[in-house]
Amino acid sequence: MIDLRLLRENPERVREAQKARRRDPKTVDAVLEADQAWREATQSFESLRAEQKTFGKKVAQAKGEEKQALVAEAKELSQKVKDLEQRASEAEEAREKALRAIPNIAEGAPEGLEEDFEVRETHGEIPTFDFDVRDHLDIAEKLRAIDMQRGAKVSGSRFYFLTGVGAQLELAILNAALDKATRAGFTPVITPTLVLPETMDGTGFLGEHADEVYHLDKDDDLYLVGTSEVALAGYHRDEVLDLDNGPLRYAGWSACYRREAGSYGKDTRGIIRVHQFHKVEMFSYCKLEDSYEEHERLLDMEREMMDLIDVPYRVIDTAAGDLGTSAARKFDCEAWVPSQNTYRELTSTSNCTQFQARRLNIRERVDGALRPVATLNGTLGTTRFIVALLENHQQADGSVVVPEGLRPYLGGREIFEVR
């Protein structure tokens, strides 16, 4: 969540941040009102409790009938104190709820919604073909790499099987990503894919995003993660970290699950928008002052993965209203998809500043005082890479040239041939 002290001292900045996201700035006023109610309730409680302590001494010194009368008064006073304490507690919960309705403050991001992004840079030449371009699913079916029909038969729509070279290709992409992360000093981690509600909520994926998350009901009360960012963010929950020697960096490999709520009719063909996929995710804990440089570092690593699979791509600066709850800024690498004649997101990297750490109580000690750390995340390899790779490297006969950067992870294989 955002810093309550900042909201108290500079509410106009938070209002402007809400406007940049195209959200109602009145949410700031709701927090201020709830905060004032909490202050008044707390002051009344503490004042009466102090009076109760003084009265207790008076009762202790009294004798006889006077003491009996004072004891009766003390009981009434005690009940009033309990009532005020309850009121103060409820006021604090109301303030917490109002505060959690406000997303992170965007820093440097373009104002507006999804379509208001800005292009930072473009890499590579868009390929031209002297034959009719096939989409990734048509290519993959000829290679016997993806089986959507049996995926739907077994699990329903938007599920699939990766078979043969499809399975090998995904493993090659993920192994290349993990190899790159490990060589860059990231600790590889195989993460849980089921997490507690407090972990999911702490990373900002509940609330308005709850419909996108799979939830196990009944006695389990667990959530399936949509990214290993969730588990990695919870890894150091309630801890004090030592970041004096630099960021703590992890690379999480996990299956990911997304309900894709609200996406009915979008990208129903192939594996662009599916309910289950695999991903290697970078995650960094660092000092707030270092987070901006760390963000560029994660983006550089994503650029290297785009170069490794040798596809044209662009980097966009995501608009404030499309950031999601936790991010202060987000950069996406979007690869060219020939069959759609447009760019589609393959990776994203977000600087969440202190937003997640404040919720998850992850702190560092600076000049003797504790403060929240900054957290960042970034995709380094995922199933969707297959889409851009197959389409950009397709040949007239249905075969696909394997990018040089991936060949070491495929036993030196140079081409996927139709059989």
Short mmCIF file of C-alpha atoms in Angstrom, two decimals:
data_model
loop_
_atom_site.label_atom_id
_atom_site.label_comp_id
_atom_site.label_asym_id
_atom_site.label_seq_id
_atom_site.Cartn_x
_atom_site.Cartn_y
_atom_site.Cartn_z
CA MET A 1 0.00 0.00 0.00
CA ILE A 2 1.08 3.61 -0.28
CA ASP A 3 2.62 5.51 2.62
CA LEU A 4 -0.11 6.89 4.89
CA ARG A 5 2.23 9.66 6.03
CA LEU A 6 2.65 10.79 2.42
CA LEU A 7 -1.10 10.88 1.94
CA ARG A 8 -1.55 12.93 5.10
CA GLU A 9 1.20 15.41 4.24
CA ASN A 10 0.66 15.68 0.50
CA PRO A 11 -2.85 14.50 -0.42
CA GLU A 12 -2.81 16.53 -3.63
CA ARG A 13 0.06 14.45 -4.98
CA VAL A 14 -1.96 11.28 -4.40
CA ARG A 15 -5.04 12.86 -5.99
CA GLU A 16 -3.01 13.74 -9.09
CA ALA A 17 -1.67 10.18 -9.19
CA GLN A 18 -5.23 8.89 -9.12
CA LYS A 19 -6.17 11.18 -11.99
CA ALA A 20 -3.15 9.98 -13.99
CA ARG A 21 -4.56 6.45 -13.66
CA ARG A 22 -8.00 7.77 -14.64
CA ARG A 23 -9.35 6.90 -11.21
CA ASP A 24 -11.59 8.84 -8.86
CA PRO A 25 -9.48 11.15 -6.64
CA LYS A 26 -12.24 11.06 -4.02
CA THR A 27 -10.69 7.84 -2.74
CA VAL A 28 -8.03 10.06 -1.18
CA ASP A 29 -10.69 12.01 0.71
CA ALA A 30 -12.17 8.71 1.91
CA VAL A 31 -8.83 7.79 3.47
CA LEU A 32 -8.43 11.20 5.08
CA GLU A 33 -11.93 10.97 6.57
CA ALA A 34 -11.29 7.45 7.83
CA ASP A 35 -7.95 8.55 9.27
CA GLN A 36 -9.61 11.46 11.10
CA ALA A 37 -12.26 9.12 12.49
CA TRP A 38 -9.50 6.79 13.71
CA ARG A 39 -7.63 9.66 15.38
CA GLU A 40 -10.74 10.83 17.20
CA ALA A 41 -11.70 7.32 18.30
CA THR A 42 -8.15 6.58 19.45
CA GLN A 43 -7.88 9.84 21.34
CA SER A 44 -11.19 9.18 23.13
CA PHE A 45 -10.09 5.65 24.02
CA GLU A 46 -6.65 6.68 25.31
CA SER A 47 -8.11 9.59 27.29
CA LEU A 48 -10.68 7.39 29.02
CA ARG A 49 -8.09 4.67 29.63
CA ALA A 50 -5.86 7.21 31.36
CA GLU A 51 -8.83 8.24 33.45
CA GLN A 52 -9.45 4.57 34.26
CA LYS A 53 -5.89 4.16 35.58
CA THR A 54 -6.27 7.20 37.84
CA PHE A 55 -9.64 5.97 39.04
CA GLY A 56 -8.12 2.56 39.78
CA LYS A 57 -5.70 4.13 42.24
CA LYS A 58 -8.58 5.92 43.91
CA VAL A 59 -10.46 2.61 44.29
CA ALA A 60 -7.39 0.96 45.79
CA GLN A 61 -7.14 3.63 48.50
CA ALA A 62 -10.85 3.64 49.40
CA LYS A 63 -12.45 1.61 52.19
CA GLY A 64 -15.83 0.29 53.26
CA GLU A 65 -18.98 1.46 51.55
CA GLU A 66 -17.10 4.10 49.59
CA LYS A 67 -14.96 1.40 48.01
CA GLN A 68 -18.00 -0.69 47.06
CA ALA A 69 -19.53 2.31 45.27
CA LEU A 70 -16.26 3.09 43.51
CA VAL A 71 -15.90 -0.55 42.38
CA ALA A 72 -19.31 -0.34 40.72
CA GLU A 73 -18.26 2.85 38.96
CA ALA A 74 -15.02 1.20 37.92
CA LYS A 75 -16.93 -1.62 36.24
CA GLU A 76 -18.99 0.87 34.25
CA LEU A 77 -15.84 2.76 33.32
CA SER A 78 -14.14 -0.45 32.26
CA GLN A 79 -17.01 -1.28 29.92
CA LYS A 80 -16.86 2.20 28.39
CA VAL A 81 -13.13 1.76 27.82
CA LYS A 82 -13.72 -1.59 26.08
CA ASP A 83 -16.41 -0.02 23.88
CA LEU A 84 -14.10 2.83 22.88
CA GLU A 85 -11.25 0.40 22.22
CA GLN A 86 -13.54 -1.58 19.92
CA ARG A 87 -14.59 1.60 18.14
CA ALA A 88 -10.95 2.61 17.64
CA SER A 89 -10.15 -0.85 16.27
CA GLU A 90 -13.06 -0.69 13.83
CA ALA A 91 -11.99 2.79 12.74
CA GLU A 92 -8.48 1.49 12.07
CA GLU A 93 -9.85 -1.36 9.96
CA ALA A 94 -11.99 1.09 7.99
CA ARG A 95 -8.95 3.29 7.36
CA GLU A 96 -6.91 0.25 6.26
CA LYS A 97 -9.64 -0.77 3.82
CA ALA A 98 -9.85 2.73 2.36
CA LEU A 99 -6.07 2.95 2.03
CA ARG A 100 -5.87 -0.40 0.23
CA ALA A 101 -8.25 0.91 -2.42
CA ILE A 102 -5.51 3.28 -3.62
CA PRO A 103 -2.93 1.79 -6.03
CA ASN A 104 0.74 2.65 -6.04
CA ILE A 105 1.72 6.13 -7.17
CA ALA A 106 2.90 6.03 -10.79
CA GLU A 107 6.35 7.54 -11.20
CA GLY A 108 7.23 8.80 -14.67
CA ALA A 109 4.61 6.71 -16.47
CA PRO A 110 2.47 8.33 -19.20
CA GLU A 111 -0.97 9.39 -18.03
CA GLY A 112 -4.02 7.54 -19.28
CA LEU A 113 -5.26 4.04 -20.00
CA GLU A 114 -4.04 0.98 -21.94
CA GLU A 115 -3.90 2.72 -25.33
CA ASP A 116 -1.92 5.69 -23.97
CA PHE A 117 1.45 3.91 -23.70
CA GLU A 118 4.59 5.46 -25.16
CA VAL A 119 7.11 3.61 -27.33
CA ARG A 120 10.61 3.89 -25.85
CA GLU A 121 12.50 2.09 -28.61
CA THR A 122 12.13 -0.38 -31.48
CA HIS A 123 14.53 -3.22 -32.36
CA GLY A 124 14.95 -5.41 -35.42
CA GLU A 125 13.41 -5.36 -38.86
CA ILE A 126 9.89 -6.58 -39.45
CA PRO A 127 10.19 -9.68 -41.65
CA THR A 128 8.66 -9.98 -45.10
CA PHE A 129 7.51 -13.27 -46.60
CA ASP A 130 7.05 -14.38 -50.22
CA PHE A 131 4.37 -16.85 -49.14
CA ASP A 132 1.12 -16.71 -47.20
CA VAL A 133 1.97 -16.17 -43.53
CA ARG A 134 0.67 -18.83 -41.16
CA ASP A 135 -0.24 -18.12 -37.56
CA HIS A 136 1.57 -19.88 -34.72
CA LEU A 137 -1.13 -22.51 -34.22
CA ASP A 138 -1.21 -23.51 -37.89
CA ILE A 139 2.59 -23.80 -37.85
CA ALA A 140 2.62 -25.71 -34.54
CA GLU A 141 -0.04 -28.18 -35.63
CA LYS A 142 1.96 -29.05 -38.74
CA LEU A 143 5.00 -29.57 -36.50
CA ARG A 144 2.86 -31.54 -34.03
CA ALA A 145 4.01 -29.10 -31.35
CA ILE A 146 0.67 -27.92 -29.90
CA ASP A 147 -2.56 -29.87 -29.46
CA MET A 148 -5.43 -27.52 -28.59
CA GLN A 149 -8.18 -30.01 -29.41
CA ARG A 150 -7.07 -32.58 -26.86
CA GLY A 151 -6.29 -29.83 -24.36
CA ALA A 152 -9.92 -28.71 -24.55
CA LYS A 153 -11.11 -32.32 -24.34
CA VAL A 154 -9.15 -32.92 -21.15
CA SER A 155 -9.40 -29.55 -19.37
CA GLY A 156 -11.72 -27.24 -21.29
CA SER A 157 -11.20 -24.16 -23.45
CA ARG A 158 -7.86 -22.33 -23.40
CA PHE A 159 -5.92 -25.39 -22.30
CA TYR A 160 -3.48 -27.24 -24.52
CA PHE A 161 -0.81 -29.90 -24.77
CA LEU A 162 2.73 -29.02 -25.82
CA THR A 163 4.01 -32.11 -27.61
CA GLY A 164 7.27 -33.14 -29.23
CA VAL A 165 9.24 -30.10 -30.37
CA GLY A 166 6.67 -27.86 -28.65
CA ALA A 167 7.59 -29.27 -25.24
CA GLN A 168 11.29 -29.17 -26.12
CA LEU A 169 10.99 -25.57 -27.27
CA GLU A 170 9.34 -24.40 -24.07
CA LEU A 171 11.99 -26.11 -21.96
CA ALA A 172 14.72 -24.57 -24.13
CA ILE A 173 13.27 -21.08 -23.63
CA LEU A 174 12.91 -21.51 -19.87
CA ASN A 175 16.33 -23.12 -19.45
CA ALA A 176 17.93 -20.31 -21.45
CA ALA A 177 16.17 -17.77 -19.23
CA LEU A 178 17.23 -19.50 -16.02
CA ASP A 179 20.78 -19.85 -17.31
CA LYS A 180 20.93 -16.14 -18.10
CA ALA A 181 19.52 -15.22 -14.68
CA THR A 182 21.92 -17.50 -12.83
CA ARG A 183 24.94 -16.09 -14.66
CA ALA A 184 23.71 -12.60 -13.72
CA GLY A 185 23.72 -13.46 -10.01
CA PHE A 186 20.09 -14.41 -9.49
CA THR A 187 19.35 -17.34 -7.20
CA PRO A 188 17.23 -19.93 -9.06
CA VAL A 189 14.08 -20.96 -7.19
CA ILE A 190 11.31 -23.46 -7.91
CA THR A 191 8.40 -21.76 -6.19
CA PRO A 192 5.07 -22.98 -4.75
CA THR A 193 2.10 -22.36 -7.00
CA LEU A 194 -0.43 -22.34 -4.15
CA VAL A 195 -0.22 -19.47 -1.66
CA LEU A 196 -2.08 -18.16 1.37
CA PRO A 197 -4.56 -15.27 1.04
CA GLU A 198 -2.25 -12.87 2.89
CA THR A 199 0.51 -13.58 0.37
CA MET A 200 -1.75 -13.04 -2.64
CA ASP A 201 -3.26 -9.91 -1.11
CA GLY A 202 0.14 -8.57 -0.08
CA THR A 203 1.33 -8.53 -3.67
CA GLY A 204 -1.76 -6.64 -4.83
CA PHE A 205 -3.48 -9.39 -6.82
CA LEU A 206 -6.74 -9.46 -4.86
CA GLY A 207 -9.23 -6.65 -4.49
CA GLU A 208 -10.15 -5.46 -7.97
CA HIS A 209 -8.01 -8.24 -9.51
CA ALA A 210 -9.61 -11.11 -7.57
CA ASP A 211 -11.68 -12.27 -10.56
CA GLU A 212 -8.46 -13.05 -12.45
CA VAL A 213 -7.20 -15.48 -9.79
CA TYR A 214 -8.13 -19.13 -9.18
CA HIS A 215 -9.21 -19.75 -5.58
CA LEU A 216 -9.47 -23.11 -3.82
CA ASP A 217 -12.59 -22.99 -1.67
CA LYS A 218 -13.78 -25.10 1.26
CA ASP A 219 -11.15 -25.76 3.92
CA ASP A 220 -8.08 -24.94 1.83
CA ASP A 221 -8.41 -21.16 1.29
CA LEU A 222 -5.44 -21.11 -1.06
CA TYR A 223 -4.83 -19.28 -4.33
CA LEU A 224 -3.16 -20.49 -7.52
CA VAL A 225 -0.52 -17.97 -8.54
CA GLY A 226 -0.57 -16.21 -11.89
CA THR A 227 3.16 -15.59 -11.60
CA SER A 228 5.98 -16.70 -9.29
CA GLU A 229 6.28 -13.02 -8.36
CA VAL A 230 3.62 -13.77 -5.72
CA ALA A 231 5.56 -16.53 -3.98
CA LEU A 232 8.86 -14.66 -4.27
CA ALA A 233 7.34 -11.51 -2.80
CA GLY A 234 6.08 -13.55 0.16
CA TYR A 235 9.43 -15.33 0.57
CA HIS A 236 10.78 -12.66 2.95
CA ARG A 237 7.47 -11.62 4.54
CA ASP A 238 7.84 -10.23 8.08
CA GLU A 239 11.64 -10.12 7.75
CA VAL A 240 14.30 -7.43 8.06
CA LEU A 241 16.73 -7.67 5.13
CA ASP A 242 20.35 -6.59 4.86
CA LEU A 243 20.70 -4.82 1.51
CA ASP A 244 23.97 -3.01 2.22
CA ASN A 245 25.80 -5.31 -0.20
CA GLY A 246 23.27 -4.84 -2.97
CA PRO A 247 19.88 -6.25 -4.01
CA LEU A 248 18.69 -9.77 -3.26
CA ARG A 249 17.82 -11.30 -6.63
CA TYR A 250 15.80 -14.44 -7.35
CA ALA A 251 14.66 -16.18 -10.53
CA GLY A 252 11.50 -18.20 -9.98
CA TRP A 253 10.40 -21.04 -12.26
CA SER A 254 6.77 -22.04 -11.92
CA ALA A 255 3.55 -22.99 -13.59
CA CYS A 256 1.17 -20.01 -13.72
CA TYR A 257 -2.63 -19.97 -13.70
CA ARG A 258 -4.96 -17.19 -14.80
CA ARG A 259 -8.72 -17.21 -15.15
CA GLU A 260 -8.59 -14.54 -17.89
CA ALA A 261 -11.82 -13.09 -16.53
CA GLY A 262 -13.30 -10.44 -18.78
CA SER A 263 -11.34 -11.63 -21.83
CA TYR A 264 -14.18 -13.57 -23.44
CA GLY A 265 -13.72 -13.64 -27.20
CA LYS A 266 -10.15 -12.29 -27.09
CA ASP A 267 -7.25 -14.33 -28.48
CA THR A 268 -9.21 -17.56 -28.39
CA ARG A 269 -7.01 -19.15 -31.04
CA GLY A 270 -3.73 -20.70 -29.99
CA ILE A 271 -1.69 -20.02 -26.85
CA ILE A 272 -1.57 -16.23 -26.64
CA ARG A 273 -4.15 -16.05 -23.83
CA VAL A 274 -4.50 -19.30 -21.90
CA HIS A 275 -5.29 -20.49 -18.38
CA GLN A 276 -2.00 -22.28 -17.68
CA PHE A 277 1.57 -21.66 -18.80
CA HIS A 278 5.15 -21.70 -17.49
CA LYS A 279 7.40 -18.78 -16.72
CA VAL A 280 10.79 -17.77 -15.36
CA GLU A 281 10.33 -14.58 -13.36
CA MET A 282 13.04 -12.28 -11.99
CA PHE A 283 12.41 -10.74 -8.59
CA SER A 284 14.58 -8.19 -6.75
CA TYR A 285 14.56 -6.77 -3.24
CA CYS A 286 16.56 -3.55 -3.02
CA LYS A 287 16.81 -0.11 -1.49
CA LEU A 288 14.28 2.39 -2.82
CA GLU A 289 17.07 4.63 -4.13
CA ASP A 290 18.52 1.71 -6.11
CA SER A 291 15.20 0.50 -7.51
CA TYR A 292 15.22 2.75 -10.58
CA GLU A 293 18.61 1.50 -11.75
CA GLU A 294 17.56 -2.06 -10.91
CA HIS A 295 14.47 -1.62 -13.07
CA GLU A 296 16.64 -0.75 -16.08
CA ARG A 297 18.84 -3.75 -15.30
CA LEU A 298 15.85 -6.11 -15.46
CA LEU A 299 14.76 -4.51 -18.72
CA ASP A 300 18.24 -5.02 -20.17
CA MET A 301 18.01 -8.73 -19.38
CA GLU A 302 14.62 -8.94 -21.09
CA ARG A 303 16.09 -7.23 -24.15
CA GLU A 304 18.80 -9.90 -24.21
CA MET A 305 16.15 -12.64 -24.24
CA MET A 306 14.38 -10.92 -27.15
CA ASP A 307 17.69 -10.88 -29.00
CA LEU A 308 18.29 -14.53 -28.12
CA ILE A 309 15.08 -15.66 -29.83
CA ASP A 310 15.83 -13.16 -32.62
CA VAL A 311 12.45 -11.48 -33.09
CA PRO A 312 11.64 -7.82 -33.87
CA TYR A 313 10.31 -6.06 -30.80
CA ARG A 314 9.61 -2.74 -29.19
CA VAL A 315 9.77 -1.52 -25.60
CA ILE A 316 6.79 0.46 -24.33
CA ASP A 317 6.35 2.62 -21.26
CA THR A 318 2.97 1.44 -19.92
CA ALA A 319 0.41 4.12 -19.14
CA ALA A 320 -0.46 4.79 -15.50
CA GLY A 321 -4.00 3.44 -15.80
CA ASP A 322 -2.72 0.12 -17.17
CA LEU A 323 -0.08 -0.50 -14.50
CA GLY A 324 -1.97 -2.71 -12.11
CA THR A 325 -2.30 -2.07 -8.40
CA SER A 326 1.29 -2.52 -7.21
CA ALA A 327 3.46 -1.05 -9.97
CA ALA A 328 4.81 2.48 -9.98
CA ARG A 329 6.19 1.98 -13.49
CA LYS A 330 6.20 -0.86 -16.02
CA PHE A 331 8.05 -1.51 -19.25
CA ASP A 332 6.85 -4.16 -21.72
CA CYS A 333 8.82 -5.88 -24.47
CA GLU A 334 6.36 -6.50 -27.29
CA ALA A 335 7.36 -8.87 -30.09
CA TRP A 336 6.16 -8.57 -33.68
CA VAL A 337 3.52 -11.18 -34.55
CA PRO A 338 3.34 -11.43 -38.37
CA SER A 339 -0.07 -13.12 -38.58
CA GLN A 340 -1.63 -10.27 -36.62
CA ASN A 341 0.51 -7.54 -38.19
CA THR A 342 1.10 -6.01 -34.78
CA TYR A 343 3.22 -6.19 -31.63
CA ARG A 344 2.16 -8.36 -28.68
CA GLU A 345 3.55 -8.40 -25.15
CA LEU A 346 6.08 -11.11 -24.33
CA THR A 347 7.67 -9.70 -21.19
CA SER A 348 7.06 -6.96 -18.66
CA THR A 349 9.09 -5.57 -15.78
CA SER A 350 7.66 -3.50 -12.94
CA ASN A 351 9.09 -1.38 -10.17
CA CYS A 352 6.65 -1.70 -7.27
CA THR A 353 8.73 0.64 -5.07
CA GLN A 354 7.74 0.04 -1.42
CA PHE A 355 4.09 -0.82 -2.10
CA GLN A 356 4.26 -4.62 -1.77
CA ALA A 357 6.87 -4.58 1.00
CA ARG A 358 4.71 -2.26 3.10
CA ARG A 359 1.83 -4.74 2.88
CA LEU A 360 4.07 -7.76 3.50
CA ASN A 361 6.10 -6.11 6.27
CA ILE A 362 9.48 -6.56 4.57
CA ARG A 363 11.93 -3.96 5.86
CA GLU A 364 15.55 -2.91 6.03
CA ARG A 365 17.42 -0.94 8.68
CA VAL A 366 18.65 2.50 7.58
CA ASP A 367 20.41 4.81 10.05
CA GLY A 368 18.98 2.79 12.92
CA ALA A 369 15.38 3.00 11.71
CA LEU A 370 13.31 0.42 9.85
CA ARG A 371 11.68 1.19 6.49
CA PRO A 372 10.07 -0.89 3.72
CA VAL A 373 12.32 -2.21 0.96
CA ALA A 374 11.56 -1.85 -2.75
CA THR A 375 10.48 -4.85 -4.84
CA LEU A 376 10.76 -5.35 -8.59
CA ASN A 377 9.76 -8.13 -10.98
CA GLY A 378 10.31 -9.02 -14.61
CA THR A 379 9.51 -11.87 -17.00
CA LEU A 380 12.59 -13.52 -18.50
CA GLY A 381 11.04 -16.44 -20.35
CA THR A 382 7.53 -17.79 -20.83
CA THR A 383 5.38 -20.08 -22.98
CA ARG A 384 4.15 -17.17 -25.09
CA PHE A 385 7.65 -16.78 -26.56
CA ILE A 386 6.73 -19.76 -28.74
CA VAL A 387 4.15 -17.63 -30.59
CA ALA A 388 6.63 -14.98 -31.78
CA LEU A 389 9.39 -17.48 -32.43
CA LEU A 390 7.34 -19.77 -34.68
CA GLU A 391 5.78 -16.95 -36.67
CA ASN A 392 8.92 -14.89 -37.27
CA HIS A 393 11.09 -17.86 -38.20
CA GLN A 394 8.60 -19.77 -40.36
CA GLN A 395 9.55 -21.07 -43.80
CA ALA A 396 7.45 -21.62 -46.92
CA ASP A 397 7.44 -25.41 -46.48
CA GLY A 398 6.08 -25.14 -42.91
CA SER A 399 9.42 -25.68 -41.21
CA VAL A 400 10.82 -23.24 -38.63
CA VAL A 401 14.42 -22.09 -38.30
CA VAL A 402 15.70 -22.37 -34.73
CA PRO A 403 17.29 -19.09 -33.55
CA GLU A 404 21.03 -19.49 -32.97
CA GLY A 405 20.74 -18.42 -29.33
CA LEU A 406 18.42 -21.36 -28.55
CA ARG A 407 20.32 -24.06 -30.41
CA PRO A 408 22.60 -24.95 -27.47
CA TYR A 409 19.45 -25.70 -25.45
CA LEU A 410 18.07 -27.95 -28.22
CA GLY A 411 21.09 -30.17 -28.76
CA GLY A 412 22.34 -28.00 -31.61
CA ARG A 413 19.15 -28.38 -33.63
CA GLU A 414 18.91 -25.80 -36.44
CA ILE A 415 15.46 -26.40 -37.87
CA PHE A 416 12.06 -27.85 -36.94
CA GLU A 417 10.84 -29.80 -39.93
CA VAL A 418 7.33 -30.93 -40.84
CA ARG A 419 7.05 -34.72 -40.69
#
